[in-house]
Amino acid sequence: MFQRILALILKELQAQLRDPDSRRLLIIPVILQLILFPFAATLEVKNNTLAIYNQDIGVHSVELIQRFAQAKAFSHLLILHSVNNVRETIDNQRALLEVSFPSDFSRNIESGKTAELQVIIDGRRSNAAQIAASYLEDIVNTYQQDLQLQTNSPAPISEISVRNWFNPNLEYQWFILPCLIAIITTVGSLVVTAMSVAREREQGTFEQLLVSPLTSGYIMIGKIFPALMVAIVQATIILAASIFVYRVSFQGSILLFYFCMLCYGLALSGIGLFISSISSTQQQAFLGIFGFMMPAVLLSGFIAPIENIPEPLRALTWFNPIRHFVVICKGIYLKGFDMTFIWPDLWPLLAIAMLALFMAYVMFRRFSK
Amino acid sequence: MLSPLDVPSKNNFAIFLDGVIKKFPSKKEIAPALSSISAKIKRGCITGLVGPDGAGKTTLIRIIAGLLTRSEGGLSVEGLDPSIDTDQLRTILGYMPQKFGLYEDLSVIENLILYADLRGVFGNERTTEFEKLLDFTDLKQFTTRPAGKLSGGMKQKLGLACALLGHPKILLLDEPSVGVDPISRRELWKMVNMLISEGITVIWSTSYLDEAEQCGEVLLMNEGKLVYSGTPQALTTKIVGRAMQVQNIQGDHRLVLQRALRAKEVMDGVIQGKNIRLVLREEGTLPNIKLLIAGEHAKLVSVKPRFEDAFIDILGGAPSGDSVLTKVTKPVPSFMQSDAVIEAQALTKMFGTFTATDGISFKVKRGEIFGLLGPNGAGKSTTFKMMCGLLIPTSGNAHVMGIDLQKRARQARQQIGYMAQKFSLYGDLSVQQNLEFFSGIYGLSGKTQHDKISEMIDIFDLQPYLSTTTNELPLGFKQRLALACAIMHEPAVLFLDEPTSGVDPITRREFWTHINGLVGKGVTVMVTTHFMDEAEYCDRVGLVYRGALIATGTPDELKQLATNHQHPEPNIEDAFIFLISKHDEEHQKIDATLNSSTISTSSTKKYSDKKNVFTASTRRLMALCKKEFFQITRDPSSILVAFILPMLMLFIYGFGLNLDSSKIRLGLVMDDMSPEAYRFENAFFDSPFITAIPMKNQADAAKQLTAGNIRGFVMIQSNFSVRLKNPNGIAPVQIITDGSEPNTANFVTNYAMGAWQIWQQQRGVETGNPASDSISIVPRYWFNPAAISRYYLVPGSIAIIMTVIGAILTSLVIAREWEHGTMEALLSTPMTRMELLFSKLIPYYLLGIIAMMVCLVVAVTVLGVPFRGSVFLLFIETSLFLGSALGLGLLLSTVTRNQFNAAQGALNIAFLPAMILSGFVFEITSMPVVIQALTYLIPARYFVSSLQTLFLAGDIGFLLLKDGLFLLISALIFLGLTAKFTRRTLD
């Protein structure tokens, strides 16, 4: 039987590579996302505009404004001249934040009283604004400490040091690239399995396979193998780009990574085959993939951490292979995970793969009757 | 141009073709699709456009209909030039494309109403026309049935009815009889003949050469050239006296045919039951009957010539009757126990409550060709599929070579070769790759495989095409390749599903020569067919009707049954029709009771419309919109995309996603057990944002952090309290975060620092050294005071939902119309480009607005997101955005004309940018300048901004105006481009 599977696999690969549509589909999203995501998908805040309404004439406001101006988060300062401008500036999103120095700002600091600094944050973009506001707070705190050192106020009693493991400078790209491996290979494997069966069904070649001595199981293996190949190739492209172009160093075992990649590919092809077994046209298969992908990517811990998802939904994410693979992928890439760390996420992945493949097999058998 | 001499006769002719040439720039072939076609087509007559597939029939019909523009030459249709006077032409034209141009989701009457509106048939005229057409087509009882659920014959009649609306002067029928059984074909001919008496000019394209004889005039085409024009009789007269039949053959008639074709006097020969039909090269020059070795009783009898004979004559005679295949094929060992190689035992198949086949039994002997015939939906292909193991019978058994297909399917399948009607080859693979694949899956490998493949290449002359992509092969070679693939594993049984439908007669003869050769070696063949020629090749034929096998026998036996004084010499088609109507008569009683219950009393009256208040254009537009609505509401996949997926996304964004990181798990490592350290620890337990978890030691914390169980940890070293008590000492605190999630790491640092500061202040107060803050920051969140991420994620996700509906769904819609051939039917009506565009825009626009209303209600009531702006402005912004999203979707589907590519395009051009580049989750200002510039081109960017403003801030005029303006511009650009690319022709 090995010969037959070999023939089947060879044909699948040839079909994938000869058809310009499939070729395009496997390459374009990889390139597009590899360029777009690391630069565009960032929750860091950079180059924003800070509006300042300064009623104070003392030195402290000037000093602080200068420090704001040097921050990476704010590349533009918008100086406002009247209170009325504040509303209009925020409303029309000319600035993300607005800082108001009251007229007694410097005076209060000099006289040892607490000076108020009013910060208005655009709640429509509260995520970015919140992050920017925390940068602002850091600057003010540092300034405050500098002031305390100058004046003879009581010496600090404690000091705090922060260290970020696995990503010392908290580069967002370090986070995005491993996640991207998980996301892009998902599309690749699902399309190869689900769409190719639907296309064969539309072209009538599927019947030709069914009358051959191949059983449903063999036909499935024939479809799974190319999906795994595609996943491996896509993963290698992204891996190479992130190591050599984006210069994010790979911490773990490359062998272990590929092994997990294969397990993930297996789970995905199970899902892809299941979708294909219940859809009769390419359109249905496409919408099926889309309908699975959308929620699965959103609830994978890629956009927002899993622990923020409320409970009934969080339990459901256990069945989401992307969730497990994002953890594994990031773990091996950034943290150098070994088997003991991977296992808690690897066995669910294998369980999902078994379940999906089994369901697909049952549906396939039903279809061929 | 036409010479003055033609003018007097002009009245008799409706269509003039003068050197029409069509070249497709995309195709690499050197030969044009049509090369210099000149002909005159008579008014009030059926002109048959006859020729095999790929002869250029469809291209010519489309040029006459104005759907394609000719590259060169003159053409006039009732005095109009189709590529110039397109609008006028369409009012006098009825056109039925190959797939009948019906909307499968729409019912019979809805299809009729749609085309009546499009062709401007209103009022009383409509009532009478519907009455007449439904009568005429006998579809009255099925008016409410969806067109997709009709049988092939009924679809064809409905397609014809739709094409006949509005009294066309010219009726173009593109292969109306493909896939239709002989009974339906006869009815169709009857119907069209009735039209002729009304003076309509009909062009009927067909690949069935026997249909040509029924046409008044014939244009015979082959490989883009016109090989004959005139009456069919004029052509067949050339053959008179040359057509003979060899009767009373003893021995193998297939061998006799082989020998006959070797005789130089014989031009062509085919099997007809037990007899052989020969066409001589010259009248009177008979072959030596002794050389045929057909037995002493064999005699040559003169028979009526056929149109096909003439065609073969034009093409230069039939190919050799010897198959190289027979030289290399090993004889199939004769089978042990019984003769029956294929055996059906009381096969019954139920689909739900419907009985597709009911107790069908038959046996096929070794080396026999058995044919399954029957009208559409009779259960013929169900039986066929059960015999080759594609369907599992509900009861009964199917055996091949004595193996039960249900029990040992794999062994049985190794013995089976299968060839489907559409040559199920992998079109994207090369010839070589197809051969390798099919031999491979049947277990051939190594030298055996290699030898077998080269053998096939030699036999079928595939050498020059080895690396050609199969889709680009000429039809004849595709057929050869399909046969090669089916027989490489030397099957004992061959299943053929309409193997030579649409193939030119030469290739068909070649094909049957090979099959006959295989049969001679003991291969058993089972064929299913509509094609009477193929039936003649069979040794025995089974007639399936209404799920039962109503007759079996040799073709001659069946013909015998149908012989009466009306048909002294019936052909197999006559026999077919006779047997079925006889069966019907016998079962009339049952049918009568059945029919009386199914006939609905509905009359067509209620479909008439009272007032004609709208212009024809508005009527057409309304009809198209209505159709679109039916399609949306009846297709589960569009409901999924339009309503279920949006709701799912809204809930995920509303409840599932939370960017606020409210419950971060933070570890605490306390190497110092003093009360001071304990107090410090408490500061963390009080924070609402942190779930503090005490850790055993640093190693444990490190492990938990690596595993991702905690997002960071705070470490107090053992000297903490000592340092704290020392007046000048500084107590160290360390925060370690998991940098693999930079965003969470930032939150951890901020929260931990916050707790640390609070502790520091408390400590200061207790020790009497309050370190008051010199600057206090008073943050105020406008629009979203509690900074809840749901408030801005939900409006943003609505923009994504609108993108999905607007771009992805619409991109699939027009592409589907192209793929299903309905676009062709629409284009042949008097509909304008703008009407077509608006008919797509309006329904999906309304769908988008409805989805928006649902989203708004769910967002405000269920998800508790405030809505501070005005609904009117929301409506305006949504409309503008939908304009651009729909425009993009329509543009993609118009350009690609293919669902797969359109969907891919929509995903990469509309959906992905809307997710990443719209500022919905990721801040635009933080992106590199190049990508920022790119975001200005993304309509979703403006829509996200205006939605967030409308929901959270209210009517901020300037911002909304700016966003609206950009949306308007992009809508105009996309719609303008769509209008530009929407052509009224198919080129």
mmCIF file of N, CA and C in Angstrom, chain A residues 21 61 63 67 73 86 93 100 135 147 157-158 181 185 243 295 325 336 354 359:
data_model
loop_
_atom_site.group_PDB
_atom_site.id
_atom_site.type_symbol
_atom_site.label_atom_id
_atom_site.label_comp_id
_atom_site.label_asym_id
_atom_site.label_seq_id
_atom_site.Cartn_x
_atom_site.Cartn_y
_atom_site.Cartn_z
ATOM 1 N N ASP A 21 -3.157 29.268 -9.008
ATOM 2 C CA ASP A 21 -4.012 29.795 -7.938
ATOM 3 C C ASP A 21 -3.536 29.317 -6.575
ATOM 4 N N SER A 61 7.205 73.280 34.517
ATOM 5 C CA SER A 61 6.410 72.856 33.353
ATOM 6 C C SER A 61 7.283 72.808 32.107
ATOM 7 N N GLU A 63 10.499 72.303 31.941
ATOM 8 C CA GLU A 63 11.385 71.149 32.047
ATOM 9 C C GLU A 63 10.647 69.859 31.691
ATOM 10 N N ARG A 67 11.103 67.113 28.622
ATOM 11 C CA ARG A 67 11.285 65.675 28.813
ATOM 12 C C ARG A 67 10.243 64.875 28.010
ATOM 13 N N ALA A 73 7.573 57.933 22.697
ATOM 14 C CA ALA A 73 6.129 57.816 22.478
ATOM 15 C C ALA A 73 5.550 59.047 21.799
ATOM 16 N N VAL A 86 -8.768 72.551 23.901
ATOM 17 C CA VAL A 86 -8.580 71.206 24.450
ATOM 18 C C VAL A 86 -9.655 70.278 23.924
ATOM 19 N N GLN A 93 -9.366 64.037 17.426
ATOM 20 C CA GLN A 93 -8.246 63.102 17.454
ATOM 21 C C GLN A 93 -6.970 63.705 16.903
ATOM 22 N N SER A 100 -2.537 69.271 30.892
ATOM 23 C CA SER A 100 -2.754 70.666 31.285
ATOM 24 C C SER A 100 -1.935 70.985 32.532
ATOM 25 N N TYR A 135 3.517 55.855 29.971
ATOM 26 C CA TYR A 135 4.837 56.419 29.640
ATOM 27 C C TYR A 135 4.981 57.796 30.288
ATOM 28 N N LEU A 147 13.784 65.647 41.418
ATOM 29 C CA LEU A 147 13.537 66.803 42.266
ATOM 30 C C LEU A 147 13.868 66.491 43.715
ATOM 31 N N ILE A 157 13.495 55.020 50.602
ATOM 32 C CA ILE A 157 13.746 53.897 51.469
ATOM 33 C C ILE A 157 13.890 52.588 50.688
ATOM 34 N N SER A 158 13.496 52.631 49.441
ATOM 35 C CA SER A 158 13.536 51.378 48.682
ATOM 36 C C SER A 158 13.814 51.698 47.228
ATOM 37 N N ILE A 181 4.058 32.469 13.023
ATOM 38 C CA ILE A 181 4.272 31.088 12.554
ATOM 39 C C ILE A 181 2.982 30.308 12.750
ATOM 40 N N THR A 185 0.669 29.336 9.255
ATOM 41 C CA THR A 185 0.586 27.912 8.924
ATOM 42 C C THR A 185 -0.845 27.401 9.068
ATOM 43 N N ILE A 243 14.695 35.006 12.042
ATOM 44 C CA ILE A 243 16.042 34.867 12.594
ATOM 45 C C ILE A 243 17.032 35.753 11.833
ATOM 46 N N PRO A 295 -12.896 33.174 14.884
ATOM 47 C CA PRO A 295 -12.927 33.063 16.344
ATOM 48 C C PRO A 295 -11.674 32.390 16.901
ATOM 49 N N PHE A 325 -0.757 25.985 20.246
ATOM 50 C CA PHE A 325 0.466 26.101 19.450
ATOM 51 C C PHE A 325 1.137 27.456 19.647
ATOM 52 N N GLY A 336 13.107 28.849 25.024
ATOM 53 C CA GLY A 336 13.877 27.612 24.966
ATOM 54 C C GLY A 336 13.219 26.453 25.684
ATOM 55 N N MET A 354 -6.346 13.938 17.128
ATOM 56 C CA MET A 354 -6.989 12.623 17.072
ATOM 57 C C MET A 354 -8.495 12.784 16.874
ATOM 58 N N MET A 359 -13.219 12.353 13.538
ATOM 59 C CA MET A 359 -14.504 12.869 13.046
ATOM 60 C C MET A 359 -14.501 12.983 11.530
#
